[in-house]
PDB file of C-alpha atoms in Angstrom:
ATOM      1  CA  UNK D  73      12.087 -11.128   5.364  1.00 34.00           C
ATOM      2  CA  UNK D  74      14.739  -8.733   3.717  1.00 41.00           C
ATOM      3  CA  UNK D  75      13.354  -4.846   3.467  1.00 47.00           C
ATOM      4  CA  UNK D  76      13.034  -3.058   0.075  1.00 58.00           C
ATOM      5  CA  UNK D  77      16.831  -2.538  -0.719  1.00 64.00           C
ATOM      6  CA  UNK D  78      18.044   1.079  -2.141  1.00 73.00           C
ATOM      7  CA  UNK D  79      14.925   2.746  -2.002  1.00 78.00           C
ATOM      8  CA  UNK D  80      14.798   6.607  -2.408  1.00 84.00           C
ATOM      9  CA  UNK D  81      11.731   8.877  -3.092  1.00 88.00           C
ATOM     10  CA  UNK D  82      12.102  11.969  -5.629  1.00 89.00           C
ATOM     11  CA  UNK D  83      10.688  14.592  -2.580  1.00 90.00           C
ATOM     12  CA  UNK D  84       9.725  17.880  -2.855  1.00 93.00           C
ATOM     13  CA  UNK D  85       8.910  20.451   0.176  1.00 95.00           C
ATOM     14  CA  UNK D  86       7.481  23.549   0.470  1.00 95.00           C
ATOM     15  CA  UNK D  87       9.175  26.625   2.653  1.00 95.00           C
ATOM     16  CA  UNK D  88       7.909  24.822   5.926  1.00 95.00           C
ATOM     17  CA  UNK D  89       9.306  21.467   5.478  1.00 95.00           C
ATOM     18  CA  UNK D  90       6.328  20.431   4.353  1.00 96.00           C
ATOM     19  CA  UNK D  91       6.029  17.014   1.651  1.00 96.00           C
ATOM     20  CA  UNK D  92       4.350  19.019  -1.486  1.00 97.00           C
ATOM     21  CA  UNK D  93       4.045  17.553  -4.890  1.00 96.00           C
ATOM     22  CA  UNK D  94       4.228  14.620  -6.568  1.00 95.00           C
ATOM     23  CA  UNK D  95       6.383  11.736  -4.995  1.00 94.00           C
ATOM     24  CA  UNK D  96       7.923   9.044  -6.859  1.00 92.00           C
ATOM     25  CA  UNK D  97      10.079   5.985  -5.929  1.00 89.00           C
ATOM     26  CA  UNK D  98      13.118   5.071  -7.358  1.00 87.00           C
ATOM     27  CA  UNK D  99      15.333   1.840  -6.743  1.00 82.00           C
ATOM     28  CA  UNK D 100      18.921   1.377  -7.903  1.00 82.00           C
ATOM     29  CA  UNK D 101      18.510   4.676  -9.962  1.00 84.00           C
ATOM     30  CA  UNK D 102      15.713   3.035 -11.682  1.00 86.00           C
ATOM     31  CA  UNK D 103      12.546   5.020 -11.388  1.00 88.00           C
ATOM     32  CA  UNK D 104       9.246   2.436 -10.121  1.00 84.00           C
ATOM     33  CA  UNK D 105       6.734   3.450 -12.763  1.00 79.00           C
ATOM     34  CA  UNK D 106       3.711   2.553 -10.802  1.00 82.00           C
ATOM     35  CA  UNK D 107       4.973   3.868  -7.356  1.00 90.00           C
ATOM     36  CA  UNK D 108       4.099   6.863  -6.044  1.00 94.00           C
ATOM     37  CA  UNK D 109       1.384   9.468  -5.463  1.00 96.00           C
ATOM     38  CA  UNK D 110       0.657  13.351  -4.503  1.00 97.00           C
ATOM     39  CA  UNK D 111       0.959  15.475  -1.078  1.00 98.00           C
ATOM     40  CA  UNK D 112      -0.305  18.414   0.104  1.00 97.00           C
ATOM     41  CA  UNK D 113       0.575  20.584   2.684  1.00 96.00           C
ATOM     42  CA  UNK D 114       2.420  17.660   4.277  1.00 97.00           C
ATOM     43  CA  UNK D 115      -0.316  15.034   3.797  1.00 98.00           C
ATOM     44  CA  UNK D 116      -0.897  11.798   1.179  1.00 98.00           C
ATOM     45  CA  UNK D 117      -4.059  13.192  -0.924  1.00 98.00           C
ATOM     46  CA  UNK D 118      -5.761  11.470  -3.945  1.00 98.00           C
ATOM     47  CA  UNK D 119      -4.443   8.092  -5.897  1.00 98.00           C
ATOM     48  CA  UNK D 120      -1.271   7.144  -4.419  1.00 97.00           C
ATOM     49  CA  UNK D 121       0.581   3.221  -5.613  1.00 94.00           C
ATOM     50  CA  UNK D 122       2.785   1.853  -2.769  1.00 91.00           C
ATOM     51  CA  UNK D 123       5.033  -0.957  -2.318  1.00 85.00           C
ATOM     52  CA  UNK D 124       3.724  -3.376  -0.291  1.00 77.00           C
ATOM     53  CA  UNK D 125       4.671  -3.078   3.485  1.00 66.00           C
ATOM     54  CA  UNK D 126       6.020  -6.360   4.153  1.00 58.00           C
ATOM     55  CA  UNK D 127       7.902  -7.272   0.785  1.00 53.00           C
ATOM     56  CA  UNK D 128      11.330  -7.943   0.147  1.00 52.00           C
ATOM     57  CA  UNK D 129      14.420  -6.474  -1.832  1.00 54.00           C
ATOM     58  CA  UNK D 130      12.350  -6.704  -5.420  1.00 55.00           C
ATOM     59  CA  UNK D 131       9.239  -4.698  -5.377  1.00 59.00           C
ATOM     60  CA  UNK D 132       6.325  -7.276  -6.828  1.00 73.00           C
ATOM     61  CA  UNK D 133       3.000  -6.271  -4.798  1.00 81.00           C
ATOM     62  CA  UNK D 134       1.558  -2.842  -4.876  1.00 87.00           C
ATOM     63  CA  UNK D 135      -1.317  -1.498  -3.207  1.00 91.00           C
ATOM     64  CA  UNK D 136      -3.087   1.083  -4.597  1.00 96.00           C
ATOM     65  CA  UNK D 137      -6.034   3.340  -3.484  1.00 98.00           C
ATOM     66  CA  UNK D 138      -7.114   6.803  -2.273  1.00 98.00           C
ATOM     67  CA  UNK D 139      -5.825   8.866   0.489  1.00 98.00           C
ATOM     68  CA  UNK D 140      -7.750  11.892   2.386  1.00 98.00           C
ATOM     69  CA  UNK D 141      -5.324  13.967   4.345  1.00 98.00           C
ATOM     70  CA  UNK D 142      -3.132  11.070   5.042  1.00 98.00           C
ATOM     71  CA  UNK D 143      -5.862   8.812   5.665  1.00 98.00           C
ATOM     72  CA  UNK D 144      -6.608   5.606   3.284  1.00 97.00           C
ATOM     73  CA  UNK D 145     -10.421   5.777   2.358  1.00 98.00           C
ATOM     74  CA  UNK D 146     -12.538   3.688  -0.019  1.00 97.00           C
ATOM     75  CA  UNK D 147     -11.436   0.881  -1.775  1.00 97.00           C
ATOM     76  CA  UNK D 148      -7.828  -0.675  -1.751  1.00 96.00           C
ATOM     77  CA  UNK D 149      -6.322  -3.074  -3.764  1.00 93.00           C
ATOM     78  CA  UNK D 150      -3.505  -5.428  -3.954  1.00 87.00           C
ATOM     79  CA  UNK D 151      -1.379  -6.302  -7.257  1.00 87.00           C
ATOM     80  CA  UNK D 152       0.905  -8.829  -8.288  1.00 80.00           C
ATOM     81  CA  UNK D 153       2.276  -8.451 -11.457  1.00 79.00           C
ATOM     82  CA  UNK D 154      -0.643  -6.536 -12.602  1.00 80.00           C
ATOM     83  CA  UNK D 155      -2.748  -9.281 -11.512  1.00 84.00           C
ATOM     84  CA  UNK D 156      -5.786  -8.136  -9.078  1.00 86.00           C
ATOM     85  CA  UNK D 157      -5.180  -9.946  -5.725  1.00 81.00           C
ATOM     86  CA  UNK D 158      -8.437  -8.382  -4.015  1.00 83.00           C
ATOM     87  CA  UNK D 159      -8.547  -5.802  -0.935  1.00 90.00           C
ATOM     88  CA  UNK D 160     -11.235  -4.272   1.045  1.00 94.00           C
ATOM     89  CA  UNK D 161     -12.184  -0.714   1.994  1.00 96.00           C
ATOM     90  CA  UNK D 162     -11.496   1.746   4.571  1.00 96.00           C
ATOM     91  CA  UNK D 163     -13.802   4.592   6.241  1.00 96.00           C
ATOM     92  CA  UNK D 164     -12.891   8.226   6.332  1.00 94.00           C
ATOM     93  CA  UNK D 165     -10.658   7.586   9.538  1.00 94.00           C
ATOM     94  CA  UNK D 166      -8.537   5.089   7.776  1.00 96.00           C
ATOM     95  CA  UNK D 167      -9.929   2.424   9.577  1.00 95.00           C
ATOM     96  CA  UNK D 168     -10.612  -1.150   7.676  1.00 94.00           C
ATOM     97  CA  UNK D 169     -14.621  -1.497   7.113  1.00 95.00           C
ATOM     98  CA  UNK D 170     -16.373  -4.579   6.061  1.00 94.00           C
ATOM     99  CA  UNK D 171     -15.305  -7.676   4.604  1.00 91.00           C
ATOM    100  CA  UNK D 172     -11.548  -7.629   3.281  1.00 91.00           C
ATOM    101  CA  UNK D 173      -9.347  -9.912   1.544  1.00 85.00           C
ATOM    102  CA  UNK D 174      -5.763  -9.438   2.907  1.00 82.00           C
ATOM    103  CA  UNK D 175      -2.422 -10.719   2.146  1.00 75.00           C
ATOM    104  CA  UNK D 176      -0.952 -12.352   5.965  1.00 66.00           C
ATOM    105  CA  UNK D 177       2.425 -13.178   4.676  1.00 61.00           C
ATOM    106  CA  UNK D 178       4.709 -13.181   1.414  1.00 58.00           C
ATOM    107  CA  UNK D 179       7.583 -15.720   0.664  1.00 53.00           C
ATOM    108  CA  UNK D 180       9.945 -16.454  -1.944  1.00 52.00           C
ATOM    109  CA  UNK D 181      11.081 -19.530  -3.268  1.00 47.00           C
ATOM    110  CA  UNK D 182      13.258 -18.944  -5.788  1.00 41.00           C
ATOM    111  CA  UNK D 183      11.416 -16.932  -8.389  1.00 48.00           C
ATOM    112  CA  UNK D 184       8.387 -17.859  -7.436  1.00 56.00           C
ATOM    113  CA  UNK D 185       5.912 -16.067  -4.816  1.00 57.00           C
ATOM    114  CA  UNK D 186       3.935 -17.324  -2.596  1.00 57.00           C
ATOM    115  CA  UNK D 187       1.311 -15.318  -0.970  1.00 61.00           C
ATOM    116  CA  UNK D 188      -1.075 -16.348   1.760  1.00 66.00           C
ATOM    117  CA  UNK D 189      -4.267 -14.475   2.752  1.00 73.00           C
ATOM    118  CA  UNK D 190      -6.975 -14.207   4.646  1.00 82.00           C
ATOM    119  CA  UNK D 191     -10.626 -12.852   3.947  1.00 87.00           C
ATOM    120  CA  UNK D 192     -13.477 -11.878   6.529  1.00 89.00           C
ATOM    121  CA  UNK D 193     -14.994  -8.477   7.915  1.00 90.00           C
ATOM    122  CA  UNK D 194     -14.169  -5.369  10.118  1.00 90.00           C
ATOM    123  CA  UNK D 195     -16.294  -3.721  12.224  1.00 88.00           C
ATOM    124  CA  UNK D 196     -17.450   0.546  11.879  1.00 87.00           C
ATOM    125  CA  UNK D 197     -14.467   0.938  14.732  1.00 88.00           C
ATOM    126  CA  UNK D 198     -11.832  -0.948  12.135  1.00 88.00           C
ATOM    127  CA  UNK D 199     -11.853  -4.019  14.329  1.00 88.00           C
ATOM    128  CA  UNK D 200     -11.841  -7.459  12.914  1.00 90.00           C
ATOM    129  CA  UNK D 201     -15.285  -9.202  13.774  1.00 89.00           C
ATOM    130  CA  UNK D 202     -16.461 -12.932  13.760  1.00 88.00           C
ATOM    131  CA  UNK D 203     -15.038 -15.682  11.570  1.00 86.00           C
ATOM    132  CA  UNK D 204     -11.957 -15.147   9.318  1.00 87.00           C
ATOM    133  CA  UNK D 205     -10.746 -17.849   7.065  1.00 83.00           C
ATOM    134  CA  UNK D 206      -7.136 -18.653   5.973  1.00 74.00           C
TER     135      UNK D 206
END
């Protein structure tokens, strides 16, 4: 699978190299509206939209959710064309918790996308646990 082509963020830094402020992605000078999200003092905080990690040149899948000093907490979700493709949620350590929908692998096939997942439960350590089904 090809990488997100010509990706850049809009960054901002404080005096310390730090990441500070709002980031937001942009791809062939076209800014992503629903990409992006807030750091502080060098760390992802609050609502943050990001491209999903194993996607291809055309953003289509975002996950969104909540970050605590870099950490993903709570509840994230997957999107496809605005279309709710599940998620699961994550402790205070950024470890998966509980039962969890999760997209395995994407393809494409001419226009079309095909996603595949798989749905069953983490443990309190962010381990997966008994049966999963694909």
């Amino acid at each position: 699978m090809e990488k997100i082509q010509n990706l850049y963020w809009q960054d901002q830094y404080d005096q310390k190299k730090k990441k500070v402020g709002k980031w937001i992605a942009s791809q062939d000078g076209e800014v992503l509206i629903n990409v992006g999200g807030y750091y502080e003092n060098g760390l992802k905080q609050g609502l943050w939209k990001e491209l999903f990690q194993h996607h291809f040149s055309q953003p289509q899948i975002l996950q969104t959710g909540e970050y605590l000093n870099d950490y993903k907490i709570e509840k994230w979700k997957y999107f496809y064309k605005k279309r709710d493709l599940d998620g699961g949620f994550y402790n205070n350590e950024g470890k998966k918790i509980g039962k969890w929908i999760e997209l395995d692998k994407v393809f494409q096939f001419i226009s079309c996308i095909i996603y595949t997942s798989s749905s069953g439960e983490y443990n309190k350590k962010g381990m997966k646990v008994g049966r999963w089904e694909i």
